[in-house]
mmCIF file of C-alpha atoms in Angstrom:
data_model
loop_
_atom_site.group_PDB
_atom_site.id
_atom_site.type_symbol
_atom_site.label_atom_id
_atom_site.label_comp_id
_atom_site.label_asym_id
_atom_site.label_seq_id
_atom_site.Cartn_x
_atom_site.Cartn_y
_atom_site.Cartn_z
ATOM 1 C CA UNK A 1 -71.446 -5.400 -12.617
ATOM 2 C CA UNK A 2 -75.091 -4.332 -13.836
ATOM 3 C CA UNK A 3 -74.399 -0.761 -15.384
ATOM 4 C CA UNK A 4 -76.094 1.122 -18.314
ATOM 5 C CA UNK A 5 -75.432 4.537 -20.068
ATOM 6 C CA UNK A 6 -78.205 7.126 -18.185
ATOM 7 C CA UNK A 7 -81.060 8.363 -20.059
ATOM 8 C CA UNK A 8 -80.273 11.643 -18.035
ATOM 9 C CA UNK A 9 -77.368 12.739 -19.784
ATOM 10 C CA UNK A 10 -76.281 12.725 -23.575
ATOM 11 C CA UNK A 11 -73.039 12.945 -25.294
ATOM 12 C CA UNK A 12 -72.359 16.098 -27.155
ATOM 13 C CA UNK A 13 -69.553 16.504 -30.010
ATOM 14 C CA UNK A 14 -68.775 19.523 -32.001
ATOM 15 C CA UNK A 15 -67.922 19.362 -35.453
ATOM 16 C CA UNK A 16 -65.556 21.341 -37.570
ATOM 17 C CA UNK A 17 -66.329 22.825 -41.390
ATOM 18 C CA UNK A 18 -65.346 19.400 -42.984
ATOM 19 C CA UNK A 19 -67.445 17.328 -40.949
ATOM 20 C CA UNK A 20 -65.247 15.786 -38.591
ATOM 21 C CA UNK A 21 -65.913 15.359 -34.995
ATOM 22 C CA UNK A 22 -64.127 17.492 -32.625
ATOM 23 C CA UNK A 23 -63.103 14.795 -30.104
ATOM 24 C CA UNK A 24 -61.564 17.095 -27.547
ATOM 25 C CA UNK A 25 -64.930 18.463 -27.236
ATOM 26 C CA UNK A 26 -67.108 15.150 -26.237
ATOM 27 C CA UNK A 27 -68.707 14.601 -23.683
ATOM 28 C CA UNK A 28 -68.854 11.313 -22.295
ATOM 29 C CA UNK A 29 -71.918 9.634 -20.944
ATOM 30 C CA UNK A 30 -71.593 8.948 -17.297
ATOM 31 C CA UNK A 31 -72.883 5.417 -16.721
ATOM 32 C CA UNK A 32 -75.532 4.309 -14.051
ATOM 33 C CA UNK A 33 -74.442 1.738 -11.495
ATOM 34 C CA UNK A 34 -77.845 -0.622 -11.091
ATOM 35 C CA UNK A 35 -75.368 -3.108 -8.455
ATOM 36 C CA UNK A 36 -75.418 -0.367 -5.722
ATOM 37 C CA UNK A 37 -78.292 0.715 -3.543
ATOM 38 C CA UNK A 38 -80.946 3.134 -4.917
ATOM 39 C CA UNK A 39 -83.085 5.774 -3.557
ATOM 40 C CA UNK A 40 -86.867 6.017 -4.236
ATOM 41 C CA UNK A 41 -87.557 9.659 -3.351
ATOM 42 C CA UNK A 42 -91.434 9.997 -3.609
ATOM 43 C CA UNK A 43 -92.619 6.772 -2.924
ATOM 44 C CA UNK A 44 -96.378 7.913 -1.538
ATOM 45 C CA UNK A 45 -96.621 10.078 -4.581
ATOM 46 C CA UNK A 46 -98.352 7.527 -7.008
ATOM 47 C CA UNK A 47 -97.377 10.410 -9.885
ATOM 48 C CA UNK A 48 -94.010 10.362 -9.095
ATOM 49 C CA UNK A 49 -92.916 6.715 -7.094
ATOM 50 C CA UNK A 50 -90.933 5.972 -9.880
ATOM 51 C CA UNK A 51 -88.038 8.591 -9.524
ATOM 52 C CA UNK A 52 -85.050 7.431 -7.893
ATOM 53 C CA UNK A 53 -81.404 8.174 -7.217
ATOM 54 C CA UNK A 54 -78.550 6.123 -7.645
ATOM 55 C CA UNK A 55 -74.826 6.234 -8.131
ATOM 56 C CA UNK A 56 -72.593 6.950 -11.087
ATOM 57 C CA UNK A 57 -69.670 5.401 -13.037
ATOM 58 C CA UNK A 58 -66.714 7.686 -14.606
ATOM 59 C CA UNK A 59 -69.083 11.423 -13.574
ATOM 60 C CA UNK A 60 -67.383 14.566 -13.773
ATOM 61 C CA UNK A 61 -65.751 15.996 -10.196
ATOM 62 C CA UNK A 62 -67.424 19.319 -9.612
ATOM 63 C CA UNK A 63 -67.062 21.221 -6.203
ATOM 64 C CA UNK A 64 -70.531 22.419 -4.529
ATOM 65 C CA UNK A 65 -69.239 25.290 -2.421
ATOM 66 C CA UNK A 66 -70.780 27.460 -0.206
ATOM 67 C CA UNK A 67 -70.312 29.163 3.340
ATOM 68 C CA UNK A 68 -72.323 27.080 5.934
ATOM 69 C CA UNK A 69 -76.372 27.675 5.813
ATOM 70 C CA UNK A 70 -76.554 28.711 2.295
ATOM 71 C CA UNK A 71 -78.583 26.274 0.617
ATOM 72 C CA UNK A 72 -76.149 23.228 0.196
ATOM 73 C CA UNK A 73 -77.910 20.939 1.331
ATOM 74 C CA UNK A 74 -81.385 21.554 -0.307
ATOM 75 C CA UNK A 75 -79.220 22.346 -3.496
ATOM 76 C CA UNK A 76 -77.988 18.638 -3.384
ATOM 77 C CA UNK A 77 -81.480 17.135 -2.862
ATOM 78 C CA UNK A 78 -82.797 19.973 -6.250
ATOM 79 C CA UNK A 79 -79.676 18.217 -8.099
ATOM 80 C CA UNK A 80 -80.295 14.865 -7.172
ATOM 81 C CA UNK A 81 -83.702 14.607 -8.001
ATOM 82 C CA UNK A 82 -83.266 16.424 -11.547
ATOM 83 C CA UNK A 83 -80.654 13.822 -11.999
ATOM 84 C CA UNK A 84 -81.233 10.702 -10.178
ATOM 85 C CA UNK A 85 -77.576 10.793 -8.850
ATOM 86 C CA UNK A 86 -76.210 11.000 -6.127
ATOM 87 C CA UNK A 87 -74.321 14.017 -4.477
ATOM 88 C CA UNK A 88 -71.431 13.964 -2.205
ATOM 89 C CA UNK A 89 -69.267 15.910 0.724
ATOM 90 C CA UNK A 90 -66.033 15.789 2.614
ATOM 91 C CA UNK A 91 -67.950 15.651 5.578
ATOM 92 C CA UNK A 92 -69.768 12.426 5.691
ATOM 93 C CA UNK A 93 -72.561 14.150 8.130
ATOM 94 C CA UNK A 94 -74.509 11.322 9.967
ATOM 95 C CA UNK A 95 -77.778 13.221 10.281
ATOM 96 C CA UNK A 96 -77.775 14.001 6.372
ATOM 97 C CA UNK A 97 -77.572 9.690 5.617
ATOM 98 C CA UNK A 98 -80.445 9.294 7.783
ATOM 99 C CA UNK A 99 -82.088 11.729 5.619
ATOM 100 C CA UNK A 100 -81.577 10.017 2.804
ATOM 101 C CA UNK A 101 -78.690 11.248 1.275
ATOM 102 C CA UNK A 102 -76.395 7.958 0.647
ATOM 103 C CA UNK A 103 -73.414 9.669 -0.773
ATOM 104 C CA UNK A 104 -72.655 11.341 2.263
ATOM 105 C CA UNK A 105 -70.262 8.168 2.985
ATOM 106 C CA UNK A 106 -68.841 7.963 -0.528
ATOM 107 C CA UNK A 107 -65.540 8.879 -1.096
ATOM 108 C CA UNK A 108 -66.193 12.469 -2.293
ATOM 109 C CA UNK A 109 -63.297 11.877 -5.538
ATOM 110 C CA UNK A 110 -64.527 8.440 -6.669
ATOM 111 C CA UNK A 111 -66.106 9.267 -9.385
ATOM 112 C CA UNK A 112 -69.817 8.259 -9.071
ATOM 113 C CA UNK A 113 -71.602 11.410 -7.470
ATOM 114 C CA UNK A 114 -72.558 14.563 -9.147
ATOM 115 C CA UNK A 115 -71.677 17.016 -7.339
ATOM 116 C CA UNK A 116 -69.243 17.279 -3.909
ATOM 117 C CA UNK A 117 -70.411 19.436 -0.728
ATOM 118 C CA UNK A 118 -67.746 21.724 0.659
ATOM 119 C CA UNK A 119 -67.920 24.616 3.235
ATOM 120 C CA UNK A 120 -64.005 25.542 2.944
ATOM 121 C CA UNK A 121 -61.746 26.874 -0.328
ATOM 122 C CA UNK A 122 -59.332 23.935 1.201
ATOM 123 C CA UNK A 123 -60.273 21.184 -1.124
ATOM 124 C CA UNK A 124 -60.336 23.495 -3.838
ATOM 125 C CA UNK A 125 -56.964 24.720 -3.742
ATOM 126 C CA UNK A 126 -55.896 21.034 -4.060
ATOM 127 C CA UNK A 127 -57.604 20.388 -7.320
ATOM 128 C CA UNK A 128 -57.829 23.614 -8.579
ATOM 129 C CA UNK A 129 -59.143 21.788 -11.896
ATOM 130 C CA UNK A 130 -62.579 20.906 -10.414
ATOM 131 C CA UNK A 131 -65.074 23.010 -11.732
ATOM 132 C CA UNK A 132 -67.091 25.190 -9.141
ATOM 133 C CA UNK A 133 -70.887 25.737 -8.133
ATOM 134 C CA UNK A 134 -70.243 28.367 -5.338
ATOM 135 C CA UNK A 135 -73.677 28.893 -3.343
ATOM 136 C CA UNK A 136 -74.179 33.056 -1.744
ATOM 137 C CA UNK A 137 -76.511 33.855 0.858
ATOM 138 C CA UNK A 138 -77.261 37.193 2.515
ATOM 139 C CA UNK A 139 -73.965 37.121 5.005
ATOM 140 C CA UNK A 140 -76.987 38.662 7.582
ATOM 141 C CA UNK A 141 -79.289 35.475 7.030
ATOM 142 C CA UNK A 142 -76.869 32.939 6.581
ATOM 143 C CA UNK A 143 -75.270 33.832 9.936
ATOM 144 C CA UNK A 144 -78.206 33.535 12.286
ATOM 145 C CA UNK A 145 -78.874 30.356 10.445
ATOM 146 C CA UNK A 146 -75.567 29.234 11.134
ATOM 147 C CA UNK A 147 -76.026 30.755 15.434
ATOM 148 C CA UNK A 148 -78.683 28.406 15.339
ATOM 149 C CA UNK A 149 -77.292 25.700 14.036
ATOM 150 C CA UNK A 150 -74.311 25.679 16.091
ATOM 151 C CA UNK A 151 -76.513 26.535 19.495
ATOM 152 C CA UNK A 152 -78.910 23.807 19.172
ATOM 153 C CA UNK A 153 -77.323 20.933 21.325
ATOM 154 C CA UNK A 154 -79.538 17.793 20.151
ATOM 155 C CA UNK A 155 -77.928 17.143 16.600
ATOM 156 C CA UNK A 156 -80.810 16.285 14.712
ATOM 157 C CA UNK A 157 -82.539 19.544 15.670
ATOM 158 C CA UNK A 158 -79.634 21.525 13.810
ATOM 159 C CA UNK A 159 -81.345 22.093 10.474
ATOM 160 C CA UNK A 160 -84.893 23.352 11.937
ATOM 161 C CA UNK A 161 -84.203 24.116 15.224
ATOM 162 C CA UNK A 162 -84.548 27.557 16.712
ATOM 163 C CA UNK A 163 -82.840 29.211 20.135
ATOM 164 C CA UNK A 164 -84.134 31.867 22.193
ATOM 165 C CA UNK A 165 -84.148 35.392 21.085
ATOM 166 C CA UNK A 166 -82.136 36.438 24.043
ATOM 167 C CA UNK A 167 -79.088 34.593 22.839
ATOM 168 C CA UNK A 168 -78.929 37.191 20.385
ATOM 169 C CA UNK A 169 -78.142 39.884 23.099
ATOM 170 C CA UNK A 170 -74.969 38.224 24.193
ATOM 171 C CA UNK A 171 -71.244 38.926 23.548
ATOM 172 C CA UNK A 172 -70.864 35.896 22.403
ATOM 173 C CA UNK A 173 -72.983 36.058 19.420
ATOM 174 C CA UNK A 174 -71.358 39.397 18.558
ATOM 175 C CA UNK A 175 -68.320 38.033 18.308
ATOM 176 C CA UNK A 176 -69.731 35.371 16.402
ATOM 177 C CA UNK A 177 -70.839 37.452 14.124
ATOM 178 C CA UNK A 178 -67.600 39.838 13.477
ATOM 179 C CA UNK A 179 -65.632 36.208 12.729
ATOM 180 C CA UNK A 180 -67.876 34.678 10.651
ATOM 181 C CA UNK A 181 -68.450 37.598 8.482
ATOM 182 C CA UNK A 182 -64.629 37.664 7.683
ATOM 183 C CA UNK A 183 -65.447 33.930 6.976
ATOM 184 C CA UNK A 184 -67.751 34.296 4.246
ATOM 185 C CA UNK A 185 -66.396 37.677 2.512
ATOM 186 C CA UNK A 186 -63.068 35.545 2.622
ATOM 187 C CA UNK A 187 -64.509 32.040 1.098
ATOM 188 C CA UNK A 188 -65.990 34.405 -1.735
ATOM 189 C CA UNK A 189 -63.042 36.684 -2.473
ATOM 190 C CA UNK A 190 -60.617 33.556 -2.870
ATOM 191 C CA UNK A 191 -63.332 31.134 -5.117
ATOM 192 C CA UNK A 192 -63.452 34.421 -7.326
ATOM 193 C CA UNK A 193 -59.533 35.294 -7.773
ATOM 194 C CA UNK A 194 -58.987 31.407 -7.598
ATOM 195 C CA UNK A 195 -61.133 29.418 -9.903
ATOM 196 C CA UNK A 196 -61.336 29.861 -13.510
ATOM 197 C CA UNK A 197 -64.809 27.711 -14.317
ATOM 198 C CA UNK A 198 -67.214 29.012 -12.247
ATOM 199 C CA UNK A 199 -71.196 29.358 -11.605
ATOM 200 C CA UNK A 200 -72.528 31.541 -9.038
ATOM 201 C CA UNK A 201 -76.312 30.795 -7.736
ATOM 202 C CA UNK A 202 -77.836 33.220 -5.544
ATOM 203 C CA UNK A 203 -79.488 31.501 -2.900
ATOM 204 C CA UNK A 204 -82.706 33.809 -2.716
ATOM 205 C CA UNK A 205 -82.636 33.535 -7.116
ATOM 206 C CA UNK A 206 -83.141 29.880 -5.680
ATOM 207 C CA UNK A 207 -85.770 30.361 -3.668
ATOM 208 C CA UNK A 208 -87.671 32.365 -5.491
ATOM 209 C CA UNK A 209 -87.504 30.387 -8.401
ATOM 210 C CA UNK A 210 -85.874 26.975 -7.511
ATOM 211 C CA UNK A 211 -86.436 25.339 -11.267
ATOM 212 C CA UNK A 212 -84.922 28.063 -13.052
ATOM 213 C CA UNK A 213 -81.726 28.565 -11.123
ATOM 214 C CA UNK A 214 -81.286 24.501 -11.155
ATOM 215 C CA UNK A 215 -82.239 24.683 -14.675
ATOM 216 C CA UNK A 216 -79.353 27.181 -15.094
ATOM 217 C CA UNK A 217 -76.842 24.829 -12.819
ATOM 218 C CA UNK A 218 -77.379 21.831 -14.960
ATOM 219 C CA UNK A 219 -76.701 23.590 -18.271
ATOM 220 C CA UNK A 220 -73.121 24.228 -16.280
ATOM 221 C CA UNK A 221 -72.814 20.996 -15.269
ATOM 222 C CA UNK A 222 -73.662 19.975 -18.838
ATOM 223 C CA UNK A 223 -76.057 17.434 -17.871
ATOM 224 C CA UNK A 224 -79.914 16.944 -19.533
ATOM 225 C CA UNK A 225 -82.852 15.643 -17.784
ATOM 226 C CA UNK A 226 -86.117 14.424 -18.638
ATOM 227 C CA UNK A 227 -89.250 17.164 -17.903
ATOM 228 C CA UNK A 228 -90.765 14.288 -16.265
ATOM 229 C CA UNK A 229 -88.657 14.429 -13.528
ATOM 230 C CA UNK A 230 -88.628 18.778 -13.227
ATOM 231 C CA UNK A 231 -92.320 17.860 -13.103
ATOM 232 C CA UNK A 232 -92.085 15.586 -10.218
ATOM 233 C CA UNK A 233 -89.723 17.813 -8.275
ATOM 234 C CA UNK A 234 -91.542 21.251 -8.735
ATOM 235 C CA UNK A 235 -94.220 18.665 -6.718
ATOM 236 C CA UNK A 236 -91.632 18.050 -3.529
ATOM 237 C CA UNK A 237 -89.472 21.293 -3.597
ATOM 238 C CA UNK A 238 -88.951 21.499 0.021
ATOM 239 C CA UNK A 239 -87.257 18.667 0.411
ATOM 240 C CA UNK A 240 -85.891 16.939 4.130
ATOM 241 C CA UNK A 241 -83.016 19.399 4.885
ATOM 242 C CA UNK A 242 -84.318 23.020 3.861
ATOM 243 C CA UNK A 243 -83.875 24.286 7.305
ATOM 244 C CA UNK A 244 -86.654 27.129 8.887
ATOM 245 C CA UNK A 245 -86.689 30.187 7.767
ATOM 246 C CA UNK A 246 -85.890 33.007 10.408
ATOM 247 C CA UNK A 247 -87.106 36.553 10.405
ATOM 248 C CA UNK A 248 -85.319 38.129 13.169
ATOM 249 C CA UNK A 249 -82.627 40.746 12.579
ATOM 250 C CA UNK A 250 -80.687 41.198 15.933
ATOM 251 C CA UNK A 251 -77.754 43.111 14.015
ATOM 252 C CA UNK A 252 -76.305 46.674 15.863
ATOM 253 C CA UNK A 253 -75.686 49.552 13.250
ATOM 254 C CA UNK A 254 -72.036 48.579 13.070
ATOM 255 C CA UNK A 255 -72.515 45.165 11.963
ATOM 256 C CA UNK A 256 -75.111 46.740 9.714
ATOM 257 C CA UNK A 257 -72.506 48.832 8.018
ATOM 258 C CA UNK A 258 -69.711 45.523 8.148
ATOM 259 C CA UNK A 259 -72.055 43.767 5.937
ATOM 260 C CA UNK A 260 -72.783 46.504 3.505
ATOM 261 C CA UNK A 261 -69.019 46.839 3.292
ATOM 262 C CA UNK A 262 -68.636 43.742 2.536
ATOM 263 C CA UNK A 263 -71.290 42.768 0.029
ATOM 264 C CA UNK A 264 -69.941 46.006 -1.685
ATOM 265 C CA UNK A 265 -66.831 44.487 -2.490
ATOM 266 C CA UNK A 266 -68.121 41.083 -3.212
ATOM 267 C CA UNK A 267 -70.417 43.046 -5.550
ATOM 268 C CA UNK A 268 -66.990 44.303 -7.532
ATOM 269 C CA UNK A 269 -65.320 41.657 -8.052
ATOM 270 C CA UNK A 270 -68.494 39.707 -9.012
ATOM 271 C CA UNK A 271 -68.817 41.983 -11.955
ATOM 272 C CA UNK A 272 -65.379 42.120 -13.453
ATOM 273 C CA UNK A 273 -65.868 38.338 -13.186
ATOM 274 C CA UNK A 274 -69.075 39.390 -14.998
ATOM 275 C CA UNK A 275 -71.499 37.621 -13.233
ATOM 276 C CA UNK A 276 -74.895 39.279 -11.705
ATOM 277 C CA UNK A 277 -74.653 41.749 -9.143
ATOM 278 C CA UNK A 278 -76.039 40.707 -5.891
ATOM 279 C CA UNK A 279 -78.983 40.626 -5.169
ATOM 280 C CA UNK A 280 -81.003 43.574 -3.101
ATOM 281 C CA UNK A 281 -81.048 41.974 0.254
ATOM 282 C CA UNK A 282 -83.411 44.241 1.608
ATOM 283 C CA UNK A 283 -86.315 42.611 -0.557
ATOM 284 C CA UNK A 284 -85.602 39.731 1.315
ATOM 285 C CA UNK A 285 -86.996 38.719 4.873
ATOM 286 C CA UNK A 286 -85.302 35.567 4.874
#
């Protein structure tokens, strides 16, 4: 097997008064596996043809969590190309391998992705050791992303396609709405009681300033990459999965308040955790 330490990442060891390292502290370089199948992301960019993805040996299992329509996705692709590995799921989502993300298959606990995709606290409750990247969206936004991901009947019109505004007007979308908001405030409280090494990213932080926030991610992750490659990406932000951005706002004055409600006590618990508050959704349009 063709492997070779990563000039992405670099081992770090603390040292106490007399000079000795402090072994518990190392960090082991995760290896690059050169046998398996790589990923040339920019290939037409003659700048940037040379950065590619490929898989690891030995990486760190960290969960990438996040209700459904809040950046995952487009947070893998940001990681992967300020890496140049590969990110996995438990889902193993078809439409996202024809996109170009190969770890989709990959057994999620193997060992040789960065990061692992996850929409429910299951997983985490049965390796509570993992650390935790937890992704939070505007509840409002993320759910009429979600509506139309779930209406949309062709599959690999999910991530931009749109349905009809009238769709809104129906029961069924109210309801929708009352369960899925219980959803999120639920995925949110139990990551914060639950998880002692945590890093919250605010999906609109991330959109308004994508290299920051994933500058900000990596330090958690402990993992160093080359300016070359920030360069490159801050070139190809968008990437293939960032779904369309939706400016509609079909919510009734109840569901108004249920969301205030609930990003109220999200809000609290965030800050005895001492993290941010949230962010002031009404600056946002998307």
């Amino acid at each position: 097997m063709n492997v070779t330490v990563t000039d992405v990442w670099s081992p770090r060891a603390d040292k106490s008064s007399d000079g000795r390292v402090n072994w518990s502290q190392v960090l082991l370089a995760p290896q690059v596996d050169y046998s398996r199948k790589a990923r040339k992301l920019w290939p037409l960019d003659p700048q940037c043809s040379w950065v590619e993805v490929r898989f690891g040996l030995r990486l760190k299992k960290t969960w990438l969590l996040s209700f459904p329509r809040s950046g995952n996705s487009w947070t893998r692709y940001l990681l992967e190309a300020a890496t140049g590995f590969f990110t996995s799921s438990i889902y193993n989502s078809t439409h996202l391998k024809y996109l170009g993300y190969l770890g989709e298959a990959e057994p999620p606990l193997r060992g040789t992705t960065l990061v692992i995709k996850t929409h429910s606290v299951g997983p985490l409750a049965h390796f509570p050791q993992f650390p935790v990247i937890a992704l939070v969206r505007s509840p409002a936004r993320a759910i009429i992303s979600y509506w139309n991901y779930m209406s949309v009947e062709e599959a690999w019109r999910r991530f931009k396609g749109s349905v009809s505004r009238s769709s809104y007007r129906t029961a069924a979308f109210h309801k929708f709405v009352r369960e899925k908001l219980e959803n999120w405030k639920s995925i949110y409280v139990t990551v914060l009681r639950n998880t002692s090494r945590l890093h919250l990213v605010y999906y609109e932080h991330l959109r308004e300033d994508p290299l920051k926030e994933l500058r900000a991610i990596l330090a958690f992750l402990g993992v160093r990459t080359s300016e070359a490659r920030l360069a490159c990406l801050a070139r190809h932000l968008d990437g293939v999965a960032k779904g369309g951005q939706r400016e509609v706002y079909p919510y009734t004055a109840w569901e108004r308040a249920m969301f205030q409600r609930a990003l109220a006590q999200l809000d609290v618990l965030f800050r005895l955790r001492g993290f941010p508050p949230l962010p002031d959704y009404r600056r946002y349009k998307s």
